DNA sequence: CTCTGCCGCGAAACCTAC
DNA sequence: GTAGGTTTCGCGGCAGAG
């Protein structure tokens, strides 16, 4: 069940399947958004009325601050984009009165204001070194969001932002704490947790890229390599969009490896049978 | 070369505990 | 009320694909 359904009921009598029943580490790896297909066509009102519910914020976990049980908290992206039907949960929970004012995410940054920055945004004055940076920046001013969340309808300028957002609906938490096994949707959340709770300092320089983690957005499986993820998806989710998006070159390469691997196993089996 | 996806950073908004 | 931890997302920088 997508976390989006995990709305804290005001009345304790109502029992709702809670992800609290699963530890984070298990949830992250085992959760399969079975309702996803249905959601695509029939998004629950809760979803629209309370993105927060998805947030998992809570979801995080049982007994933890911001756990799923508290997910009704009016938090989350949907709050920022009130839509028809907002706040109209089936039982009236999270009524409009509980919805806070749209959360402002407006960030006043200075852009790249170096001498080398020669491409300036006419709308906000930010300057960029490269034209393509300015081109992309201009999308920020556009009211048209190209990437829409199929769960709640919220729009994003960036596919990755959408992908990241969708995790709040699917409950997929790829980043796990080695110490307490709590799971997080984003790496920075995990690193913040490690630093504050366990006093673990990251060994990375400022802005240094971490080891990439390959995440299956269908089930939360994580692998250390793209090949690893490809093999997983190929076996577990043959119809996954991931396979369609994988570049032909890489797909062919991985498919060859997969085939040869299977052949090797087959030969091995034959030899064992003899 | 351009487009697009991915990344990390930073900050607002939120929660729980005290 | 306040402090501390967590969740979420806007956005600039970077890198790979085409």
PDB file of C-alpha atoms (C1' of nucleotides) in Angstrom:
ATOM      1  CA  UNK A   1       0.000   0.000   0.000  1.00  0.00           C
ATOM      2  CA  UNK A   2       1.439   3.282  -0.949  1.00  0.00           C
ATOM      3  CA  UNK A   3       2.184   5.455   1.957  1.00  0.00           C
ATOM      4  CA  UNK A   4      -0.144   7.915   0.463  1.00  0.00           C
ATOM      5  CA  UNK A   5      -2.907   5.972   2.139  1.00  0.00           C
ATOM      6  CA  UNK A   6      -1.317   6.044   5.497  1.00  0.00           C
ATOM      7  CA  UNK A   7      -3.313   8.858   6.881  1.00  0.00           C
ATOM      8  CA  UNK A   8      -3.412   9.181  10.577  1.00  0.00           C
ATOM      9  CA  UNK A   9      -6.920   8.839  11.722  1.00  0.00           C
ATOM     10  CA  UNK A  10      -8.092  11.174  14.351  1.00  0.00           C
ATOM     11  CA  UNK A  11     -10.262   8.469  15.745  1.00  0.00           C
ATOM     12  CA  UNK A  12      -8.170   5.681  17.167  1.00  0.00           C
ATOM     13  CA  UNK A  13     -10.803   3.159  16.374  1.00  0.00           C
ATOM     14  CA  UNK A  14     -10.086   3.064  12.717  1.00  0.00           C
ATOM     15  CA  UNK A  15      -7.460   0.543  11.881  1.00  0.00           C
ATOM     16  CA  UNK A  16      -5.303   1.148   8.920  1.00  0.00           C
ATOM     17  CA  UNK A  17      -2.546  -1.029   7.597  1.00  0.00           C
ATOM     18  CA  UNK A  18       0.532   0.725   8.703  1.00  0.00           C
ATOM     19  CA  UNK A  19       4.020   0.516   7.369  1.00  0.00           C
ATOM     20  CA  UNK A  20       4.986   0.727  10.949  1.00  0.00           C
ATOM     21  CA  UNK A  21       4.522  -2.965  10.933  1.00  0.00           C
ATOM     22  CA  UNK A  22       7.566  -3.275   8.769  1.00  0.00           C
ATOM     23  CA  UNK A  23      10.958  -2.077   9.782  1.00  0.00           C
ATOM     24  CA  UNK A  24      12.394   0.454   7.456  1.00  0.00           C
ATOM     25  CA  UNK A  25      15.034  -1.796   6.119  1.00  0.00           C
ATOM     26  CA  UNK A  26      12.478  -4.394   5.113  1.00  0.00           C
ATOM     27  CA  UNK A  27      10.003  -1.936   3.796  1.00  0.00           C
ATOM     28  CA  UNK A  28      12.502  -0.353   1.538  1.00  0.00           C
ATOM     29  CA  UNK A  29      13.384  -3.613  -0.083  1.00  0.00           C
ATOM     30  CA  UNK A  30      10.155  -5.460  -0.029  1.00  0.00           C
ATOM     31  CA  UNK A  31       7.511  -2.915  -0.658  1.00  0.00           C
ATOM     32  CA  UNK A  32       5.764  -3.336  -3.951  1.00  0.00           C
ATOM     33  CA  UNK A  33       3.295  -0.666  -4.849  1.00  0.00           C
ATOM     34  CA  UNK A  34       0.530  -3.018  -5.828  1.00  0.00           C
ATOM     35  CA  UNK A  35      -1.970  -0.242  -5.876  1.00  0.00           C
ATOM     36  CA  UNK A  36       0.106   1.790  -8.190  1.00  0.00           C
ATOM     37  CA  UNK A  37      -1.707   0.795 -11.309  1.00  0.00           C
ATOM     38  CA  UNK A  38      -5.016   1.579  -9.766  1.00  0.00           C
ATOM     39  CA  UNK A  39      -3.768   4.802  -8.408  1.00  0.00           C
ATOM     40  CA  UNK A  40      -2.776   5.939 -11.795  1.00  0.00           C
ATOM     41  CA  UNK A  41      -6.363   5.912 -12.832  1.00  0.00           C
ATOM     42  CA  UNK A  42      -8.073   6.459  -9.575  1.00  0.00           C
ATOM     43  CA  UNK A  43      -5.995   8.525  -7.253  1.00  0.00           C
ATOM     44  CA  UNK A  44      -7.377   8.468  -3.765  1.00  0.00           C
ATOM     45  CA  UNK A  45      -8.740  11.611  -2.378  1.00  0.00           C
ATOM     46  CA  UNK A  46      -6.355  11.347   0.467  1.00  0.00           C
ATOM     47  CA  UNK A  47      -3.583  11.573  -1.959  1.00  0.00           C
ATOM     48  CA  UNK A  48      -4.787  14.755  -3.394  1.00  0.00           C
ATOM     49  CA  UNK A  49      -5.931  16.268  -0.228  1.00  0.00           C
ATOM     50  CA  UNK A  50      -2.940  15.486   1.809  1.00  0.00           C
ATOM     51  CA  UNK A  51       0.282  14.967   0.219  1.00  0.00           C
ATOM     52  CA  UNK A  52       1.590  14.951   3.588  1.00  0.00           C
ATOM     53  CA  UNK A  53       0.141  11.670   4.144  1.00  0.00           C
ATOM     54  CA  UNK A  54       2.517  10.356   1.741  1.00  0.00           C
ATOM     55  CA  UNK A  55       5.281  11.923   3.169  1.00  0.00           C
ATOM     56  CA  UNK A  56       6.485   9.922   4.813  1.00  0.00           C
ATOM     57  CA  UNK A  57       7.722  11.633   6.515  1.00  0.00           C
ATOM     58  CA  UNK A  58       7.116   9.731   8.039  1.00  0.00           C
ATOM     59  CA  UNK A  59       6.651   6.924   7.036  1.00  0.00           C
ATOM     60  CA  UNK A  60       9.493   6.342   8.257  1.00  0.00           C
ATOM     61  CA  UNK A  61       8.661   4.301  10.715  1.00  0.00           C
ATOM     62  CA  UNK A  62       7.350   2.783  13.472  1.00  0.00           C
ATOM     63  CA  UNK A  63       7.539   4.634  16.513  1.00  0.00           C
ATOM     64  CA  UNK A  64       9.807   7.087  15.049  1.00  0.00           C
ATOM     65  CA  UNK A  65       9.230  10.727  14.872  1.00  0.00           C
ATOM     66  CA  UNK A  66       7.321  11.440  11.806  1.00  0.00           C
ATOM     67  CA  UNK A  67       6.349   7.859  11.514  1.00  0.00           C
ATOM     68  CA  UNK A  68       3.685   6.707   9.159  1.00  0.00           C
ATOM     69  CA  UNK A  69       1.175   7.178  11.840  1.00  0.00           C
ATOM     70  CA  UNK A  70       1.866  10.819  11.784  1.00  0.00           C
ATOM     71  CA  UNK A  71       1.862  11.016   8.103  1.00  0.00           C
ATOM     72  CA  UNK A  72      -1.366  12.794   8.025  1.00  0.00           C
ATOM     73  CA  UNK A  73       0.581  15.763   8.874  1.00  0.00           C
ATOM     74  CA  UNK A  74      -0.246  18.392   6.410  1.00  0.00           C
ATOM     75  CA  UNK A  75       3.012  18.222   4.697  1.00  0.00           C
ATOM     76  CA  UNK A  76       4.190  17.472   1.269  1.00  0.00           C
ATOM     77  CA  UNK A  77       4.136  18.829  -2.160  1.00  0.00           C
ATOM     78  CA  UNK A  78       0.475  18.591  -2.792  1.00  0.00           C
ATOM     79  CA  UNK A  79      -0.069  21.174  -0.200  1.00  0.00           C
ATOM     80  CA  UNK A  80       1.650  23.614  -2.355  1.00  0.00           C
ATOM     81  CA  UNK A  81      -0.600  23.053  -5.257  1.00  0.00           C
ATOM     82  CA  UNK A  82      -4.135  23.035  -4.052  1.00  0.00           C
ATOM     83  CA  UNK A  83      -6.348  21.360  -6.526  1.00  0.00           C
ATOM     84  CA  UNK A  84     -10.018  20.810  -6.882  1.00  0.00           C
ATOM     85  CA  UNK A  85     -10.991  18.381  -4.232  1.00  0.00           C
ATOM     86  CA  UNK A  86      -8.295  19.390  -1.914  1.00  0.00           C
ATOM     87  CA  UNK A  87      -9.049  18.709   1.661  1.00  0.00           C
ATOM     88  CA  UNK A  88     -11.992  16.550   0.847  1.00  0.00           C
ATOM     89  CA  UNK A  89     -10.993  13.339   2.414  1.00  0.00           C
ATOM     90  CA  UNK A  90     -13.659  10.711   2.646  1.00  0.00           C
ATOM     91  CA  UNK A  91     -14.076  11.188   6.318  1.00  0.00           C
ATOM     92  CA  UNK A  92     -13.401  14.801   6.310  1.00  0.00           C
ATOM     93  CA  UNK A  93     -10.014  14.456   7.889  1.00  0.00           C
ATOM     94  CA  UNK A  94      -7.493  16.981   6.897  1.00  0.00           C
ATOM     95  CA  UNK A  95     -10.144  19.382   6.058  1.00  0.00           C
ATOM     96  CA  UNK A  96      -9.164  22.651   4.596  1.00  0.00           C
ATOM     97  CA  UNK A  97      -8.857  24.114   8.038  1.00  0.00           C
ATOM     98  CA  UNK A  98      -5.951  21.819   8.712  1.00  0.00           C
ATOM     99  CA  UNK A  99      -4.174  22.677   5.541  1.00  0.00           C
ATOM    100  CA  UNK A 100      -1.543  25.234   6.170  1.00  0.00           C
ATOM    101  CA  UNK A 101      -0.875  28.052   3.851  1.00  0.00           C
ATOM    102  CA  UNK A 102       0.911  26.996   0.733  1.00  0.00           C
ATOM    103  CA  UNK A 103       4.469  26.327   1.645  1.00  0.00           C
ATOM    104  CA  UNK A 104       6.837  28.643  -0.022  1.00  0.00           C
ATOM    105  CA  UNK A 105       9.843  27.031  -1.532  1.00  0.00           C
ATOM    106  CA  UNK A 106      10.986  30.107  -3.240  1.00  0.00           C
ATOM    107  CA  UNK A 107      14.683  30.347  -2.907  1.00  0.00           C
ATOM    108  CA  UNK A 108      16.563  33.527  -3.407  1.00  0.00           C
ATOM    109  CA  UNK A 109      19.859  32.489  -4.766  1.00  0.00           C
ATOM    110  CA  UNK A 110      22.343  34.614  -6.499  1.00  0.00           C
ATOM    111  CA  UNK A 111      23.011  32.337  -9.396  1.00  0.00           C
ATOM    112  CA  UNK A 112      26.458  32.258 -10.822  1.00  0.00           C
ATOM    113  CA  UNK A 113      27.598  35.797 -10.490  1.00  0.00           C
ATOM    114  CA  UNK A 114      31.153  35.500 -11.538  1.00  0.00           C
ATOM    115  CA  UNK A 115      32.896  37.547 -14.125  1.00  0.00           C
ATOM    116  CA  UNK A 116      32.624  34.607 -16.446  1.00  0.00           C
ATOM    117  CA  UNK A 117      28.847  34.640 -16.205  1.00  0.00           C
ATOM    118  CA  UNK A 118      27.661  36.383 -19.312  1.00  0.00           C
ATOM    119  CA  UNK A 119      24.205  34.886 -19.833  1.00  0.00           C
ATOM    120  CA  UNK A 120      21.692  36.787 -17.777  1.00  0.00           C
ATOM    121  CA  UNK A 121      18.083  35.937 -17.016  1.00  0.00           C
ATOM    122  CA  UNK A 122      15.856  38.839 -17.993  1.00  0.00           C
ATOM    123  CA  UNK A 123      13.290  37.839 -15.423  1.00  0.00           C
ATOM    124  CA  UNK A 124      15.349  37.615 -12.275  1.00  0.00           C
ATOM    125  CA  UNK A 125      18.746  38.899 -13.214  1.00  0.00           C
ATOM    126  CA  UNK A 126      20.634  35.732 -12.475  1.00  0.00           C
ATOM    127  CA  UNK A 127      23.709  35.225 -14.576  1.00  0.00           C
ATOM    128  CA  UNK A 128      25.168  32.003 -15.874  1.00  0.00           C
ATOM    129  CA  UNK A 129      28.412  30.974 -17.454  1.00  0.00           C
ATOM    130  CA  UNK A 130      26.749  28.838 -20.069  1.00  0.00           C
ATOM    131  CA  UNK A 131      23.777  29.470 -22.301  1.00  0.00           C
ATOM    132  CA  UNK A 132      22.405  26.035 -21.596  1.00  0.00           C
ATOM    133  CA  UNK A 133      22.380  26.808 -17.894  1.00  0.00           C
ATOM    134  CA  UNK A 134      20.315  29.878 -18.583  1.00  0.00           C
ATOM    135  CA  UNK A 135      18.020  27.913 -20.868  1.00  0.00           C
ATOM    136  CA  UNK A 136      17.301  25.474 -18.157  1.00  0.00           C
ATOM    137  CA  UNK A 137      16.961  28.165 -15.561  1.00  0.00           C
ATOM    138  CA  UNK A 138      14.254  29.810 -17.668  1.00  0.00           C
ATOM    139  CA  UNK A 139      12.107  26.740 -17.130  1.00  0.00           C
ATOM    140  CA  UNK A 140      11.964  27.694 -13.471  1.00  0.00           C
ATOM    141  CA  UNK A 141       9.949  30.746 -14.447  1.00  0.00           C
ATOM    142  CA  UNK A 142       7.569  28.757 -16.581  1.00  0.00           C
ATOM    143  CA  UNK A 143       4.176  27.950 -15.101  1.00  0.00           C
ATOM    144  CA  UNK A 144       4.040  24.836 -17.220  1.00  0.00           C
ATOM    145  CA  UNK A 145       5.520  21.842 -15.471  1.00  0.00           C
ATOM    146  CA  UNK A 146       6.541  19.170 -17.905  1.00  0.00           C
ATOM    147  CA  UNK A 147       6.691  16.270 -15.483  1.00  0.00           C
ATOM    148  CA  UNK A 148       3.489  15.449 -13.662  1.00  0.00           C
ATOM    149  CA  UNK A 149       3.109  13.097 -10.756  1.00  0.00           C
ATOM    150  CA  UNK A 150       0.640  10.381 -11.683  1.00  0.00           C
ATOM    151  CA  UNK A 151      -0.341  10.047  -8.038  1.00  0.00           C
ATOM    152  CA  UNK A 152      -1.145  13.595  -7.095  1.00  0.00           C
ATOM    153  CA  UNK A 153      -0.780  15.642 -10.249  1.00  0.00           C
ATOM    154  CA  UNK A 154       1.958  17.889  -8.948  1.00  0.00           C
ATOM    155  CA  UNK A 155       4.252  19.111 -11.662  1.00  0.00           C
ATOM    156  CA  UNK A 156       8.013  19.344 -11.778  1.00  0.00           C
ATOM    157  CA  UNK A 157      10.509  20.842 -14.149  1.00  0.00           C
ATOM    158  CA  UNK A 158      12.915  17.991 -13.763  1.00  0.00           C
ATOM    159  CA  UNK A 159      12.355  14.271 -14.216  1.00  0.00           C
ATOM    160  CA  UNK A 160      14.600  13.532 -11.311  1.00  0.00           C
ATOM    161  CA  UNK A 161      12.619  15.847  -9.093  1.00  0.00           C
ATOM    162  CA  UNK A 162       9.497  13.955 -10.090  1.00  0.00           C
ATOM    163  CA  UNK A 163      11.169  10.615  -9.523  1.00  0.00           C
ATOM    164  CA  UNK A 164      12.311  11.735  -6.132  1.00  0.00           C
ATOM    165  CA  UNK A 165       8.856  13.021  -5.333  1.00  0.00           C
ATOM    166  CA  UNK A 166       7.175   9.777  -6.377  1.00  0.00           C
ATOM    167  CA  UNK A 167       9.124   7.956  -3.714  1.00  0.00           C
ATOM    168  CA  UNK A 168       7.054   9.813  -1.175  1.00  0.00           C
ATOM    169  CA  UNK A 169       4.044   8.006  -2.643  1.00  0.00           C
ATOM    170  CA  UNK A 170       5.556   4.589  -3.204  1.00  0.00           C
ATOM    171  CA  UNK A 171       7.356   4.445   0.090  1.00  0.00           C
ATOM    172  CA  UNK A 172      10.589   3.372  -1.502  1.00  0.00           C
ATOM    173  CA  UNK A 173      13.520   4.288   0.753  1.00  0.00           C
ATOM    174  CA  UNK A 174      16.765   3.226  -0.819  1.00  0.00           C
ATOM    175  CA  UNK A 175      19.157   4.823   1.637  1.00  0.00           C
ATOM    176  CA  UNK A 176      19.575   2.830   4.800  1.00  0.00           C
ATOM    177  CA  UNK A 177      21.476   3.596   7.950  1.00  0.00           C
ATOM    178  CA  UNK A 178      24.020   0.884   8.635  1.00  0.00           C
ATOM    179  CA  UNK A 179      23.831   1.583  12.319  1.00  0.00           C
ATOM    180  CA  UNK A 180      20.128   1.575  13.131  1.00  0.00           C
ATOM    181  CA  UNK A 181      18.701   0.417   9.793  1.00  0.00           C
ATOM    182  CA  UNK A 182      16.397   3.350   9.465  1.00  0.00           C
ATOM    183  CA  UNK A 183      15.696   4.067   5.823  1.00  0.00           C
ATOM    184  CA  UNK A 184      15.469   7.335   3.937  1.00  0.00           C
ATOM    185  CA  UNK A 185      14.263   8.447   0.546  1.00  0.00           C
ATOM    186  CA  UNK A 186      17.205  10.726  -0.062  1.00  0.00           C
ATOM    187  CA  UNK A 187      20.886  10.405   0.523  1.00  0.00           C
ATOM    188  CA  UNK A 188      21.181  13.754   2.238  1.00  0.00           C
ATOM    189  CA  UNK A 189      18.541  12.679   4.744  1.00  0.00           C
ATOM    190  CA  UNK A 190      20.590   9.627   5.569  1.00  0.00           C
ATOM    191  CA  UNK A 191      23.781  11.631   5.829  1.00  0.00           C
ATOM    192  CA  UNK A 192      22.085  14.166   8.052  1.00  0.00           C
ATOM    193  CA  UNK A 193      20.810  11.343  10.224  1.00  0.00           C
ATOM    194  CA  UNK A 194      24.234   9.714  10.407  1.00  0.00           C
ATOM    195  CA  UNK A 195      25.842  12.945  11.403  1.00  0.00           C
ATOM    196  CA  UNK A 196      23.316  14.067  13.976  1.00  0.00           C
ATOM    197  CA  UNK A 197      22.319  10.774  15.502  1.00  0.00           C
ATOM    198  CA  UNK A 198      25.377   8.610  15.169  1.00  0.00           C
ATOM    199  CA  UNK A 199      28.049  11.266  14.873  1.00  0.00           C
ATOM    200  CA  UNK A 200      29.305   9.758  11.647  1.00  0.00           C
ATOM    201  CA  UNK A 201      31.061  12.272   9.455  1.00  0.00           C
ATOM    202  CA  UNK A 202      31.019  11.641   5.726  1.00  0.00           C
ATOM    203  CA  UNK A 203      34.362  11.136   4.087  1.00  0.00           C
ATOM    204  CA  UNK A 204      33.371  13.164   1.088  1.00  0.00           C
ATOM    205  CA  UNK A 205      34.514  16.584   0.104  1.00  0.00           C
ATOM    206  CA  UNK A 206      32.030  19.353  -0.466  1.00  0.00           C
ATOM    207  CA  UNK A 207      29.946  18.524  -3.502  1.00  0.00           C
ATOM    208  CA  UNK A 208      31.920  15.379  -4.134  1.00  0.00           C
ATOM    209  CA  UNK A 209      29.837  12.717  -5.778  1.00  0.00           C
ATOM    210  CA  UNK A 210      29.078   9.669  -3.708  1.00  0.00           C
ATOM    211  CA  UNK A 211      29.032   6.125  -4.964  1.00  0.00           C
ATOM    212  CA  UNK A 212      26.001   5.854  -7.111  1.00  0.00           C
ATOM    213  CA  UNK A 213      23.240   3.652  -5.836  1.00  0.00           C
ATOM    214  CA  UNK A 214      21.046   2.050  -8.477  1.00  0.00           C
ATOM    215  CA  UNK A 215      17.463   1.911  -7.312  1.00  0.00           C
ATOM    216  CA  UNK A 216      14.579  -0.074  -8.716  1.00  0.00           C
ATOM    217  CA  UNK A 217      11.661   2.308  -8.484  1.00  0.00           C
ATOM    218  CA  UNK A 218       9.267  -0.608  -8.815  1.00  0.00           C
ATOM    219  CA  UNK A 219      10.185  -2.409  -5.634  1.00  0.00           C
ATOM    220  CA  UNK A 220      12.933  -0.504  -3.901  1.00  0.00           C
ATOM    221  CA  UNK A 221      15.667  -2.987  -4.719  1.00  0.00           C
ATOM    222  CA  UNK A 222      19.096  -1.375  -4.724  1.00  0.00           C
ATOM    223  CA  UNK A 223      22.231  -2.485  -6.480  1.00  0.00           C
ATOM    224  CA  UNK A 224      25.790  -1.243  -6.710  1.00  0.00           C
ATOM    225  CA  UNK A 225      25.937  -1.246 -10.494  1.00  0.00           C
ATOM    226  CA  UNK A 226      23.689  -0.518 -13.420  1.00  0.00           C
ATOM    227  CA  UNK A 227      24.226  -4.047 -14.626  1.00  0.00           C
ATOM    228  CA  UNK A 228      23.070  -5.346 -11.296  1.00  0.00           C
ATOM    229  CA  UNK A 229      19.926  -3.271 -11.473  1.00  0.00           C
ATOM    230  CA  UNK A 230      19.301  -4.224 -15.082  1.00  0.00           C
ATOM    231  CA  UNK A 231      19.493  -7.906 -14.262  1.00  0.00           C
ATOM    232  CA  UNK A 232      17.122  -7.409 -11.372  1.00  0.00           C
ATOM    233  CA  UNK A 233      14.571  -5.459 -13.387  1.00  0.00           C
ATOM    234  CA  UNK A 234      14.868  -7.806 -16.338  1.00  0.00           C
ATOM    235  CA  UNK A 235      14.037 -10.702 -14.102  1.00  0.00           C
ATOM    236  CA  UNK A 236      11.582  -9.191 -11.680  1.00  0.00           C
ATOM    237  CA  UNK A 237       9.866  -6.478 -13.704  1.00  0.00           C
ATOM    238  CA  UNK A 238      10.105  -7.373 -17.412  1.00  0.00           C
ATOM    239  CA  UNK A 239       7.640  -4.679 -18.353  1.00  0.00           C
ATOM    240  CA  UNK A 240       9.301  -1.945 -16.386  1.00  0.00           C
ATOM    241  CA  UNK A 241       9.767   1.447 -17.949  1.00  0.00           C
ATOM    242  CA  UNK A 242      13.350   1.261 -16.782  1.00  0.00           C
ATOM    243  CA  UNK A 243      14.105  -1.350 -19.434  1.00  0.00           C
ATOM    244  CA  UNK A 244      12.606   0.832 -22.125  1.00  0.00           C
ATOM    245  CA  UNK A 245      14.636   3.801 -21.037  1.00  0.00           C
ATOM    246  CA  UNK A 246      17.913   1.958 -20.773  1.00  0.00           C
ATOM    247  CA  UNK A 247      20.033   3.009 -23.674  1.00  0.00           C
ATOM    248  CA  UNK A 248      20.127   0.490 -26.501  1.00  0.00           C
ATOM    249  CA  UNK A 249      23.853   0.262 -26.324  1.00  0.00           C
ATOM    250  CA  UNK A 250      23.884  -0.484 -22.636  1.00  0.00           C
ATOM    251  CA  UNK A 251      20.887  -2.764 -22.897  1.00  0.00           C
ATOM    252  CA  UNK A 252      22.599  -4.786 -25.613  1.00  0.00           C
ATOM    253  CA  UNK A 253      25.744  -4.989 -23.550  1.00  0.00           C
ATOM    254  CA  UNK A 254      23.906  -6.086 -20.456  1.00  0.00           C
ATOM    255  CA  UNK A 255      21.691  -8.452 -22.388  1.00  0.00           C
ATOM    256  CA  UNK A 256      24.779 -10.154 -23.810  1.00  0.00           C
ATOM    257  CA  UNK A 257      26.190 -10.552 -20.351  1.00  0.00           C
ATOM    258  CA  UNK A 258      22.887 -11.880 -19.131  1.00  0.00           C
ATOM    259  CA  UNK A 259      22.644 -14.355 -22.007  1.00  0.00           C
ATOM    260  CA  UNK A 260      26.186 -15.589 -21.624  1.00  0.00           C
ATOM    261  CA  UNK A 261      25.658 -15.873 -17.925  1.00  0.00           C
ATOM    262  CA  UNK A 262      22.526 -17.945 -18.417  1.00  0.00           C
ATOM    263  CA  UNK A 263      24.289 -20.070 -20.990  1.00  0.00           C
ATOM    264  CA  UNK A 264      27.120 -20.621 -18.610  1.00  0.00           C
ATOM    265  CA  UNK A 265      24.720 -21.721 -15.948  1.00  0.00           C
ATOM    266  CA  UNK A 266      22.949 -24.011 -18.396  1.00  0.00           C
ATOM    267  CA  UNK A 267      26.198 -25.629 -19.427  1.00  0.00           C
ATOM    268  CA  UNK A 268      27.121 -26.019 -15.819  1.00  0.00           C
ATOM    269  CA  UNK A 269      23.818 -27.705 -15.114  1.00  0.00           C
ATOM    270  CA  UNK A 270      24.260 -30.055 -18.036  1.00  0.00           C
ATOM    271  CA  UNK A 271      27.669 -31.031 -16.869  1.00  0.00           C
ATOM    272  CA  UNK A 272      26.396 -31.597 -13.381  1.00  0.00           C
ATOM    273  CA  UNK A 273      23.637 -33.825 -14.718  1.00  0.00           C
ATOM    274  CA  UNK A 274      26.204 -35.935 -16.501  1.00  0.00           C
TER     275      UNK A 274
ATOM    276  C1'  DC B   1      26.782  20.759 -29.269  1.00  0.00           C
ATOM    277  C1'  DT B   2      22.376  20.369 -26.947  1.00  0.00           C
ATOM    278  C1'  DC B   3      19.306  17.972 -24.137  1.00  0.00           C
ATOM    279  C1'  DT B   4      18.248  15.469 -20.284  1.00  0.00           C
ATOM    280  C1'  DG B   5      18.979  12.901 -16.106  1.00  0.00           C
ATOM    281  C1'  DC B   6      21.241  12.756 -11.882  1.00  0.00           C
ATOM    282  C1'  DC B   7      23.450  14.733  -8.047  1.00  0.00           C
ATOM    283  C1'  DG B   8      24.278  17.376  -3.742  1.00  0.00           C
ATOM    284  C1'  DC B   9      23.260  21.450  -1.147  1.00  0.00           C
ATOM    285  C1'  DG B  10      20.430  24.247   1.389  1.00  0.00           C
ATOM    286  C1'  DA B  11      16.338  25.629   3.488  1.00  0.00           C
ATOM    287  C1'  DA B  12      11.360  25.548   4.640  1.00  0.00           C
ATOM    288  C1'  DA B  13       8.010  22.966   6.822  1.00  0.00           C
ATOM    289  C1'  DC B  14       6.888  19.598   9.662  1.00  0.00           C
ATOM    290  C1'  DC B  15       7.028  16.276  13.723  1.00  0.00           C
ATOM    291  C1'  DT B  16       7.990  14.596  18.457  1.00  0.00           C
ATOM    292  C1'  DA B  17       9.925  15.103  22.917  1.00  0.00           C
ATOM    293  C1'  DC B  18      10.784  17.783  26.714  1.00  0.00           C
TER     294       DC B  18
ATOM    295  C1'  DG C   1       7.381  27.319  23.705  1.00  0.00           C
ATOM    296  C1'  DT C   2      11.612  25.422  22.171  1.00  0.00           C
ATOM    297  C1'  DA C   3      15.006  22.238  20.477  1.00  0.00           C
ATOM    298  C1'  DG C   4      16.373  18.739  17.659  1.00  0.00           C
ATOM    299  C1'  DG C   5      15.503  15.451  14.013  1.00  0.00           C
ATOM    300  C1'  DT C   6      13.146  14.359   9.594  1.00  0.00           C
ATOM    301  C1'  DT C   7      10.903  15.092   5.203  1.00  0.00           C
ATOM    302  C1'  DT C   8      10.503  17.356   1.116  1.00  0.00           C
ATOM    303  C1'  DC C   9      11.740  19.971  -2.817  1.00  0.00           C
ATOM    304  C1'  DG C  10      13.892  24.090  -5.567  1.00  0.00           C
ATOM    305  C1'  DC C  11      17.748  24.661  -8.074  1.00  0.00           C
ATOM    306  C1'  DG C  12      22.621  25.075  -9.879  1.00  0.00           C
ATOM    307  C1'  DG C  13      26.373  22.049 -11.415  1.00  0.00           C
ATOM    308  C1'  DC C  14      27.869  18.166 -13.808  1.00  0.00           C
ATOM    309  C1'  DA C  15      28.079  14.276 -16.961  1.00  0.00           C
ATOM    310  C1'  DG C  16      26.344  11.050 -20.307  1.00  0.00           C
ATOM    311  C1'  DA C  17      23.400  10.189 -24.315  1.00  0.00           C
ATOM    312  C1'  DG C  18      22.080  11.299 -28.730  1.00  0.00           C
TER     313       DG C  18
END
